[in-house]
Every structure is written in C-alpha cells, then in structure tokens.
Amino acid sequence: MTVPYLSTALKGPLLELESRILGAQPHIEHWFRSQWHAHQVPFYGSVDLRNSGFKLAPVDMNLFPGGFNNLNPEFTPLAVQAATSAVEKVCPEAKNILLIPENHTRNTFYLQNVAALVHIFEQAGLKVRLGSLNPEITEPTELTAANGATVRLEPIERRGNRLVLADGFSPCVVLLNNDLSGGVPDILQNLEQTLLPPLHAGWAVRRKTHHFKAYDQVADDFARLISIDPWLINPYFNATKGLDFQSRQGEEALADSVSGLLDKIRIKYREYGITHDPFVIVKADAGTYGMGVMSVKSPDEVVGLNRKARNKMAVVKEGLEVSEVIVQEGVYTFETVNAAVAEPVVYMMDRFVIGGFYRVHTGRGVDENLNAPGMHFVPLSFESACLPDKNGNPDCPPNRFYSYGVISRLALLAASLELEATDPDNA
C-alpha cells in the first residue's frame, strides 16, 4: 500500500516540519536514547495521530493497545524483537507470561488482537497463557476470534502474593491488556510478580490531562532540539471538572473552557494563515473506545444539549459516569484512503515502533472522532521498518512514516513521565 493521499493544499508548514525531522535524525535518535536512559519506557502503547497538513500531533495515547490484529503481519519480526527486549528488561530469565485480556469476550475482533499478542510472545520464546478477570470464566474456556483463531481463557487464582493458574502455572511476568476502567480488583494488588503496565496506568487512576501535561514538556524540549514551534506537534488543551451531563451541571464552565481554547487556536490559525474554522474535541478525561466524545466549533454547542447528546457524553466504558472532561484542540485529518477520512494509529513495544494502521471511516468528517462504529482499518506499509529515505521527498512513504514514528515516540516518552508523576510509590 502506498502512503494515503494527503488532500490539502496547506503542505508548507508540515513539509518544513518533516524536513526538519529528517535533517535532525541523528540528533533526534541520540536524544531519544538519552531519554530512555533517564526514564522507564512503558511496556507497550499505541498513539492516535492526526495530520492536517499544517500540523501533525498525537490526540490520544493508549497504554493497553487492543489492535495488534490490525498490524501488517510482514512486520511481526519487529514486534518479536521488541517483545524480547521488553521482557528481558523486567525478567531476564522469563519463560512464562500470563496475559490478562479485557472481559468483553463476545468481541471477536478483540479476541483476534489477543491471539495476535499470544503469537508475538510465543515467537519470542515465551510460554503464554491467558488468565481472565471475568467472573463468568470459572473453568478453562475456548473462544473463537473473528479470523477463526482459538483463544483459551482460564480463571486466575491468587496464592500468597502471586497469580497462578489451577495447574500451578506461575509466571515471572503478568501482562495486562485490560485497561482497568472498572477499577483495580483486589486480586491484582501488591503482587510480587512484575505486573505490566503498572496499576496506575489503568483508567481507574489515569487521566488524559495528566498525559498531555507531560506531553507539553516533551513537545517543548523536542521543539527546542529541532528549532520548531511546539504548536505544530502539540494540541492545546484544558480540563473541566464537576460536570453532570444529565442534570446539565457545569455547562457554563464547559462553555467557557471551549470558548477560551477556541480563542487560543484562532490566534495560531491567523499566525499561519489557516482559513479553516478551529474546533475542539470534548472527551471524557478517563476512558477509551471512543465513548464520551463530541466535536465542537462554538461554546453554544455544549449548552442545552438534547437528551441524546447528554446520554452520549454522560457514560463511558463499564457504565462509569463522566464528571471530568479534557477539552482538546481539534486537529483536522486531511489524509484519505479511497476518499474516506483516515488517521494513523502507531503501535510501539518497548521503545520501538512495530507498525500501525490507518483508522478509516467513510461516514465521518475531517473534524470528527473516527473511533466509532463503522470504522475499518488499513495496515500501514511501514517501509524499511520506519527508517527514513535520505534521498526521498519529505512526504514520501518512508519519510512520512518516520515522522509519524518520531511523534508517536514523543507521546510514549510523555507516557513515561506521566507514569512517573502518578506513581503512588513516588508520592
């Protein structure tokens, strides 16, 4: 697959940004190495990017990525290498790994993701078994993924401070692919085994605003490194708390927050001669799966929401009520695949980019959330394992994807700083 079409005439700033990234590649890679000496890299993660032609920025960072089945299988060796590196860091003698997936066992595409993860770790020479937190799983249960792959879930037991399976399987590493939206179960507390990602990475504790506060720092440091305006790679944001969408509590405060952010974006649009209308994304400060998200171009749009809109914003995954939101600068996506709006999602394990895909939605616009029913995925053709082509144009596929990999790794670094700042052991 060739790189998707970037359907915008406003390529000037972005081409300049990509050119600067390519020109500074040795400095950038050295800088990343120094950062990973100073900070512990998250075990894995995925980043949603938006490319507007004048701005390239992350808009979400997932620390429990659930789309490994959408990656280009040609790059499985990259994932295997990264998995080997990640596991060796935490348990050099590791032979066994217990993978704990989400509880939604009826989502056959998610099960396909679980099967893909199992395949990666088995290729890395590990014995992988699946332990479930789902109370409905009381005995070993085989389920079939969307592609026909079989996954076998087993109930987890706790013996002392270790998680085991009924036959005594006792892993060195417990890997969560469950984002703990519904809270942290007691069975995961105070384990002597290495648990990754850590419990405070789950949505019971984590907040998007914490992540983007950390990303502010990373983007500023990186912008100084390559002499760019940090706004080109960083969406503005602020937070609004004390909301109750059903009773309309906090609507005026939310409208003020939206208004202030739109004013800031307008200043930047004027500076860069951008004629599009600025917009913001209002989304739950905790949570995933594209729930509790709305695209807004005027503060009036968040006042007096109708019942359908209130219901949409009031509750997210696990039925949790939304009282805190992040109001984030909206970044247009002017990339298209077969005339449908697309955004890149980049996957990383350890500190390595291991692939990605385009989230494509034929029914959504350039200023809307694409993580919604009706989306489909197109694997990215990372060429030369995301290494740049020094002889190519700044926006040729390898160089476009190298830039995507750089911005994604900035988000991964921000996640590292975020987890350090929210670690209860550092309090």
Coordinates of C-alpha atoms in Angstrom, one line a residue:
M1 CA 0.0 0.0 0.0
T2 CA 1.3 3.5 -0.8
V3 CA 1.0 6.3 1.7
P4 CA -2.5 7.6 1.9
Y5 CA -3.3 10.8 0.0
L6 CA -2.8 14.0 2.0
S7 CA -5.6 16.0 0.5
T8 CA -4.7 19.6 1.4
A9 CA -3.0 22.5 -0.2
L10 CA -1.6 23.6 3.1
K11 CA 1.5 21.4 3.0
G12 CA 4.0 24.2 3.6
P13 CA 4.5 24.0 7.4
L14 CA 4.2 20.3 7.6
L15 CA 6.7 19.7 4.8
E16 CA 9.0 22.0 6.6
L17 CA 8.4 20.1 9.8
E18 CA 9.1 16.8 8.1
S19 CA 12.2 18.2 6.5
R20 CA 13.5 19.4 9.9
I21 CA 12.8 16.0 11.4
L22 CA 14.7 14.2 8.6
G23 CA 17.6 16.7 8.8
A24 CA 17.9 16.2 12.5
Q25 CA 17.6 12.4 12.5
P26 CA 20.9 11.7 14.2
H27 CA 20.3 14.3 16.9
I28 CA 16.7 13.0 17.4
E29 CA 17.8 9.4 17.8
H30 CA 20.6 10.3 20.2
W31 CA 18.1 12.5 22.2
F32 CA 15.7 9.6 22.4
R33 CA 18.4 7.2 23.6
S34 CA 19.3 9.7 26.4
Q35 CA 15.7 10.0 27.4
W36 CA 15.3 6.2 27.7
H37 CA 18.4 6.1 29.9
A38 CA 16.7 8.5 32.2
H39 CA 13.1 7.2 32.1
Q40 CA 11.5 3.8 32.1
V41 CA 9.7 3.1 28.8
P42 CA 6.1 1.8 29.0
F43 CA 5.8 -1.8 28.1
Y44 CA 3.7 -1.1 25.0
G45 CA 1.4 1.6 23.7
S46 CA -0.5 3.0 20.7
V47 CA -0.9 6.6 19.6
D48 CA -3.7 8.2 17.6
L49 CA -2.2 10.8 15.3
R50 CA -3.9 13.5 13.2
N51 CA -2.2 15.0 10.1
S52 CA -3.8 18.3 9.0
G53 CA -1.1 19.2 6.5
F54 CA -0.1 22.2 8.7
K55 CA 0.0 20.2 12.0
L56 CA 1.0 16.7 13.0
A57 CA 0.1 15.8 16.6
P58 CA -1.0 13.0 18.9
V59 CA -4.5 13.2 20.1
D60 CA -4.6 10.1 22.3
M61 CA -2.2 7.6 23.9
N62 CA -3.4 4.1 24.8
L63 CA -1.3 2.1 27.3
F64 CA -3.3 -1.1 26.8
P65 CA -3.4 -1.3 23.0
G66 CA -6.1 -3.6 21.6
G67 CA -5.5 -3.7 17.8
F68 CA -2.4 -5.9 17.3
N69 CA -4.5 -7.9 14.8
N70 CA -4.7 -4.8 12.5
L71 CA -0.9 -4.6 12.1
N72 CA 0.8 -5.6 8.9
P73 CA 1.9 -9.2 9.5
E74 CA 5.1 -8.6 7.5
F75 CA 6.4 -6.7 10.5
T76 CA 5.8 -9.4 13.1
P77 CA 9.6 -9.8 13.4
L78 CA 9.9 -6.2 14.6
A79 CA 7.3 -6.9 17.2
V80 CA 9.0 -10.1 18.3
Q81 CA 12.3 -8.3 18.7
A82 CA 10.7 -5.6 20.7
A83 CA 8.8 -8.1 22.9
T84 CA 12.1 -9.9 23.6
S85 CA 13.7 -6.6 24.6
A86 CA 10.8 -5.5 26.8
V87 CA 10.5 -8.8 28.7
E88 CA 14.3 -9.2 29.2
K89 CA 14.4 -5.8 31.0
V90 CA 11.9 -6.9 33.7
C91 CA 12.7 -10.6 33.9
P92 CA 15.9 -11.8 32.1
E93 CA 15.1 -15.4 32.9
A94 CA 11.4 -15.2 31.9
K95 CA 10.0 -18.4 30.4
N96 CA 6.3 -17.9 31.3
I97 CA 4.0 -14.9 30.8
L98 CA 0.4 -14.5 31.9
L99 CA -1.7 -12.3 29.7
I100 CA -4.8 -10.8 31.2
P101 CA -7.2 -9.6 28.5
E102 CA -10.4 -7.4 28.7
N103 CA -13.6 -9.0 29.9
H104 CA -15.6 -8.5 26.7
T105 CA -15.3 -12.0 25.4
R106 CA -18.0 -11.5 22.8
N107 CA -15.9 -9.0 20.8
T108 CA -14.4 -11.5 18.3
F109 CA -12.1 -8.8 16.8
Y110 CA -10.7 -8.0 20.2
L111 CA -10.1 -11.8 20.7
Q112 CA -8.2 -11.7 17.4
N113 CA -6.0 -9.0 19.0
V114 CA -5.4 -11.3 21.9
A115 CA -4.4 -14.1 19.6
A116 CA -2.0 -11.8 17.8
L117 CA -0.3 -10.9 21.1
V118 CA 0.0 -14.5 22.1
H119 CA 1.6 -15.2 18.7
I120 CA 4.2 -12.4 19.2
F121 CA 5.2 -13.6 22.6
E122 CA 5.4 -17.2 21.6
Q123 CA 7.6 -16.2 18.7
A124 CA 9.8 -14.5 21.3
G125 CA 10.2 -17.9 23.0
L126 CA 7.8 -17.5 25.9
K127 CA 5.1 -19.8 27.2
V128 CA 1.9 -17.7 27.1
R129 CA -1.4 -18.4 28.9
L130 CA -4.5 -16.3 29.2
G131 CA -5.8 -15.5 32.7
S132 CA -9.3 -13.9 32.9
L133 CA -10.7 -11.5 35.5
N134 CA -14.1 -12.2 34.1
P135 CA -16.2 -13.8 36.9
E136 CA -18.1 -15.8 34.2
I137 CA -14.9 -17.6 33.4
T138 CA -14.9 -20.3 36.1
E139 CA -13.1 -23.0 34.1
P140 CA -10.8 -23.2 31.0
T141 CA -12.9 -21.8 28.1
E142 CA -12.1 -21.8 24.4
L143 CA -13.4 -18.9 22.4
T144 CA -13.1 -18.3 18.6
A145 CA -11.8 -15.0 17.3
A146 CA -13.1 -13.2 14.2
N147 CA -10.4 -14.8 12.0
G148 CA -11.1 -18.3 13.3
A149 CA -8.2 -18.4 15.8
T150 CA -8.8 -20.1 19.1
V151 CA -8.0 -18.5 22.4
R152 CA -8.2 -20.3 25.7
L153 CA -9.1 -18.3 28.8
E154 CA -8.5 -19.7 32.3
P155 CA -9.6 -18.4 35.7
I156 CA -6.9 -16.7 37.7
E157 CA -6.1 -17.8 41.2
R158 CA -4.0 -16.0 43.8
R159 CA -1.6 -17.9 46.1
G160 CA 0.1 -15.6 48.5
N161 CA 1.3 -12.7 46.5
R162 CA 1.4 -14.5 43.2
L163 CA -1.1 -15.0 40.4
V164 CA -1.2 -18.6 39.2
L165 CA -3.5 -20.9 37.2
A166 CA -5.2 -24.0 38.5
D167 CA -2.3 -26.4 37.5
G168 CA 0.3 -24.2 39.2
F169 CA 1.4 -22.2 36.2
S170 CA 3.3 -19.3 37.9
P171 CA 4.7 -16.7 35.5
C172 CA 7.5 -14.2 36.0
V173 CA 5.6 -11.5 34.2
V174 CA 1.9 -10.6 34.3
L175 CA 0.9 -8.5 31.3
L176 CA -2.3 -6.6 31.4
N177 CA -4.3 -6.0 28.2
N178 CA -7.1 -4.8 30.3
D179 CA -7.3 -1.1 31.0
L180 CA -9.0 -1.4 34.4
S181 CA -11.7 1.1 33.5
G182 CA -14.0 -0.5 36.1
G183 CA -11.4 -0.2 38.9
V184 CA -8.5 -2.2 40.2
P185 CA -9.6 -5.7 41.5
D186 CA -8.1 -6.8 44.8
I187 CA -6.5 -9.9 43.2
L188 CA -4.0 -7.6 41.3
Q189 CA -2.9 -5.6 44.4
N190 CA 0.5 -6.0 45.9
L191 CA 1.9 -8.8 43.7
E192 CA 5.4 -9.9 44.0
Q193 CA 5.4 -10.7 40.3
T194 CA 6.2 -8.0 37.7
L195 CA 2.8 -6.5 36.6
L196 CA 2.9 -4.5 33.4
P197 CA 1.7 -1.9 32.7
P198 CA 1.5 -0.8 36.4
L199 CA -1.9 -0.5 38.1
H200 CA -1.8 3.3 38.0
A201 CA -1.7 3.2 34.2
G202 CA -5.3 1.9 34.2
W203 CA -8.2 4.3 33.7
A204 CA -9.2 3.9 37.4
V205 CA -6.3 6.2 38.1
R206 CA -5.1 7.6 34.8
R207 CA -6.3 10.9 33.2
K208 CA -5.8 12.2 29.7
T209 CA -5.0 15.6 31.1
H210 CA -2.1 14.2 33.1
H211 CA -0.7 12.7 29.8
F212 CA -1.0 15.9 27.8
K213 CA 0.6 17.9 30.6
A214 CA 3.6 15.6 30.4
Y215 CA 3.4 15.9 26.6
D216 CA 3.6 19.7 26.9
Q217 CA 7.0 19.3 28.5
V218 CA 8.2 16.7 25.9
A219 CA 7.0 18.7 22.9
D220 CA 8.7 21.9 24.2
D221 CA 12.0 20.1 24.7
F222 CA 11.8 18.4 21.3
A223 CA 10.8 21.7 19.6
R224 CA 13.9 23.4 21.0
L225 CA 16.0 20.4 19.8
I226 CA 15.0 20.9 16.1
S227 CA 14.0 24.6 16.3
I228 CA 10.3 24.5 15.6
D229 CA 7.1 26.0 17.0
P230 CA 5.9 23.3 19.5
W231 CA 2.3 24.1 18.5
L232 CA 3.0 22.2 15.2
I233 CA 3.2 18.9 17.1
N234 CA 1.1 19.7 20.2
P235 CA -2.7 20.2 20.6
Y236 CA -3.7 22.8 23.2
F237 CA -6.0 21.5 26.0
N238 CA -7.6 22.3 29.2
A239 CA -9.8 20.5 31.8
T240 CA -13.3 20.9 33.1
K241 CA -14.4 19.2 36.3
G242 CA -17.6 19.0 38.3
L243 CA -19.8 18.1 35.3
D244 CA -23.1 16.2 35.4
F245 CA -24.4 16.0 31.8
Q246 CA -27.7 14.5 32.8
S247 CA -28.6 17.4 35.1
R248 CA -26.7 20.0 33.0
Q249 CA -24.5 20.8 35.9
G250 CA -21.3 22.6 34.8
E251 CA -22.5 23.5 31.3
E252 CA -21.5 27.2 31.6
A253 CA -18.0 26.3 32.9
L254 CA -17.6 23.9 30.0
A255 CA -18.7 26.5 27.5
D256 CA -16.2 29.0 29.0
S257 CA -13.4 26.4 28.6
V258 CA -14.4 25.7 25.0
S259 CA -14.5 29.5 24.3
G260 CA -11.1 30.1 25.7
L261 CA -9.5 27.3 23.8
L262 CA -11.1 28.3 20.5
D263 CA -9.7 31.8 21.0
K264 CA -6.2 30.4 21.5
I265 CA -6.4 28.3 18.4
R266 CA -7.7 31.2 16.3
I267 CA -4.6 33.2 17.2
K268 CA -2.4 30.4 15.9
Y269 CA -4.5 29.9 12.8
R270 CA -4.1 33.6 12.0
E271 CA -0.3 33.4 12.5
Y272 CA -0.1 30.5 10.0
G273 CA -2.7 31.8 7.5
I274 CA -5.0 28.9 8.1
T275 CA -8.6 29.6 6.9
H276 CA -10.3 26.6 8.4
D277 CA -12.7 27.0 11.4
P278 CA -11.0 26.0 14.6
F279 CA -12.7 23.2 16.6
V280 CA -12.2 21.4 19.8
I281 CA -12.9 17.8 21.0
V282 CA -14.6 17.4 24.3
K283 CA -14.0 13.9 25.7
A284 CA -14.0 12.0 29.0
D285 CA -10.8 12.6 30.9
A286 CA -10.7 8.9 31.7
G287 CA -11.6 6.1 29.3
T288 CA -11.2 4.6 25.8
Y289 CA -13.2 3.1 22.9
G290 CA -14.2 6.5 21.5
M291 CA -17.0 6.9 24.1
G292 CA -18.0 10.2 25.6
V293 CA -16.6 12.3 22.7
M294 CA -18.0 15.3 20.8
S295 CA -16.6 17.7 18.2
V296 CA -17.4 21.4 18.9
K297 CA -16.9 24.6 16.9
S298 CA -18.8 27.0 19.2
P299 CA -19.3 27.2 23.0
D300 CA -23.0 27.4 22.3
E301 CA -22.9 23.7 21.2
V302 CA -22.2 22.4 24.8
V303 CA -25.1 24.4 26.4
G304 CA -28.6 22.9 26.5
L305 CA -27.6 19.5 25.0
N306 CA -30.5 17.4 24.0
R307 CA -31.2 14.1 25.7
K308 CA -29.4 12.0 23.1
A309 CA -26.2 14.1 23.3
R310 CA -26.4 14.1 27.1
N311 CA -26.7 10.4 27.2
K312 CA -23.8 10.0 24.8
M313 CA -21.5 12.2 26.9
A314 CA -22.7 11.1 30.4
V315 CA -21.4 7.5 30.5
V316 CA -18.4 5.6 29.1
K317 CA -17.0 2.1 29.3
E318 CA -18.1 0.0 32.3
G319 CA -21.0 2.4 32.8
L320 CA -18.9 4.9 34.5
E321 CA -20.4 8.4 34.8
V322 CA -18.4 11.3 33.3
S323 CA -17.7 14.3 35.6
E324 CA -14.4 15.4 34.2
V325 CA -13.5 16.1 30.6
I326 CA -10.5 17.2 28.6
V327 CA -11.2 20.0 26.1
Q328 CA -8.6 19.4 23.4
E329 CA -7.7 21.4 20.3
G330 CA -9.2 19.6 17.3
V331 CA -6.7 18.6 14.7
Y332 CA -8.1 18.2 11.2
T333 CA -7.2 15.0 9.4
F334 CA -6.7 15.6 5.7
E335 CA -5.5 12.2 4.9
T336 CA -7.8 9.9 2.9
V337 CA -7.8 6.3 1.9
N338 CA -10.1 5.7 -1.1
A339 CA -11.7 9.1 -0.5
A340 CA -12.6 8.2 3.1
V341 CA -11.2 10.1 6.1
A342 CA -8.3 8.4 7.8
E343 CA -6.0 8.8 10.8
P344 CA -2.8 6.9 11.5
V345 CA -2.5 4.8 14.7
V346 CA 1.1 3.8 15.5
Y347 CA 2.0 0.8 17.7
M348 CA 5.1 0.6 19.9
M349 CA 6.5 -2.0 22.2
D350 CA 9.4 -1.2 24.5
R351 CA 10.9 1.9 22.7
F352 CA 10.4 0.5 19.2
V353 CA 7.8 1.4 16.6
I354 CA 6.5 -2.0 15.4
G355 CA 3.8 -0.9 12.9
G356 CA 0.5 0.7 12.7
F357 CA -2.7 1.1 10.7
Y358 CA -5.0 3.7 9.4
R359 CA -8.3 4.1 11.1
V360 CA -10.7 4.8 8.2
H361 CA -14.3 6.0 8.4
T362 CA -16.5 6.6 5.4
G363 CA -19.2 8.2 7.4
R364 CA -17.2 10.7 9.4
G365 CA -15.8 14.2 8.5
V366 CA -12.3 15.7 8.7
D367 CA -13.1 17.3 12.1
E368 CA -14.8 14.3 13.8
N369 CA -13.8 11.4 16.0
L370 CA -13.1 8.4 13.8
N371 CA -13.0 5.8 16.7
A372 CA -16.7 5.0 16.2
P373 CA -18.9 2.2 14.8
G374 CA -18.4 1.9 11.1
M375 CA -14.7 2.4 11.1
H376 CA -12.3 -0.1 9.5
F377 CA -8.5 -0.5 9.4
V378 CA -5.9 -0.4 6.7
P379 CA -2.4 -1.6 7.8
L380 CA 0.4 0.9 7.3
S381 CA 3.1 -0.1 4.8
F382 CA 6.0 0.8 7.0
E383 CA 8.8 0.6 4.5
S384 CA 12.3 -0.2 5.7
A385 CA 10.9 -0.7 9.2
C386 CA 10.1 3.0 9.5
L387 CA 13.6 4.2 8.6
P388 CA 13.9 7.4 6.6
D389 CA 14.9 7.6 3.0
K390 CA 17.5 10.3 2.8
N391 CA 17.1 10.6 -0.9
G392 CA 13.3 10.8 -0.9
N393 CA 11.0 13.8 -0.6
P394 CA 9.9 14.7 2.9
D395 CA 6.4 13.3 2.4
C396 CA 7.4 10.0 0.6
P397 CA 6.1 7.0 2.4
P398 CA 9.2 6.0 4.4
N399 CA 9.8 9.6 5.5
R400 CA 6.1 10.3 6.3
F401 CA 6.1 7.2 8.5
Y402 CA 9.4 8.1 10.1
S403 CA 7.9 11.4 11.1
Y404 CA 4.9 9.5 12.4
G405 CA 7.2 7.3 14.4
V406 CA 9.0 10.2 15.9
I407 CA 5.8 12.0 17.1
S408 CA 4.5 8.7 18.4
R409 CA 7.6 8.1 20.4
L410 CA 7.3 11.6 21.9
A411 CA 3.9 10.6 23.1
L412 CA 5.4 7.3 24.5
L413 CA 8.0 9.4 26.4
A414 CA 5.2 11.6 27.7
A415 CA 3.5 8.5 29.0
S416 CA 6.7 7.6 30.8
L417 CA 6.8 11.0 32.5
E418 CA 3.1 10.7 33.2
L419 CA 3.5 7.3 34.9
E420 CA 6.5 8.6 37.0
A421 CA 4.4 11.6 38.1
T422 CA 1.4 9.5 39.1
D423 CA 3.3 6.5 40.6
P424 CA 2.0 6.1 44.2
D425 CA 5.4 4.9 45.2
N426 CA 6.8 8.3 44.3
A427 CA 4.3 10.2 46.3

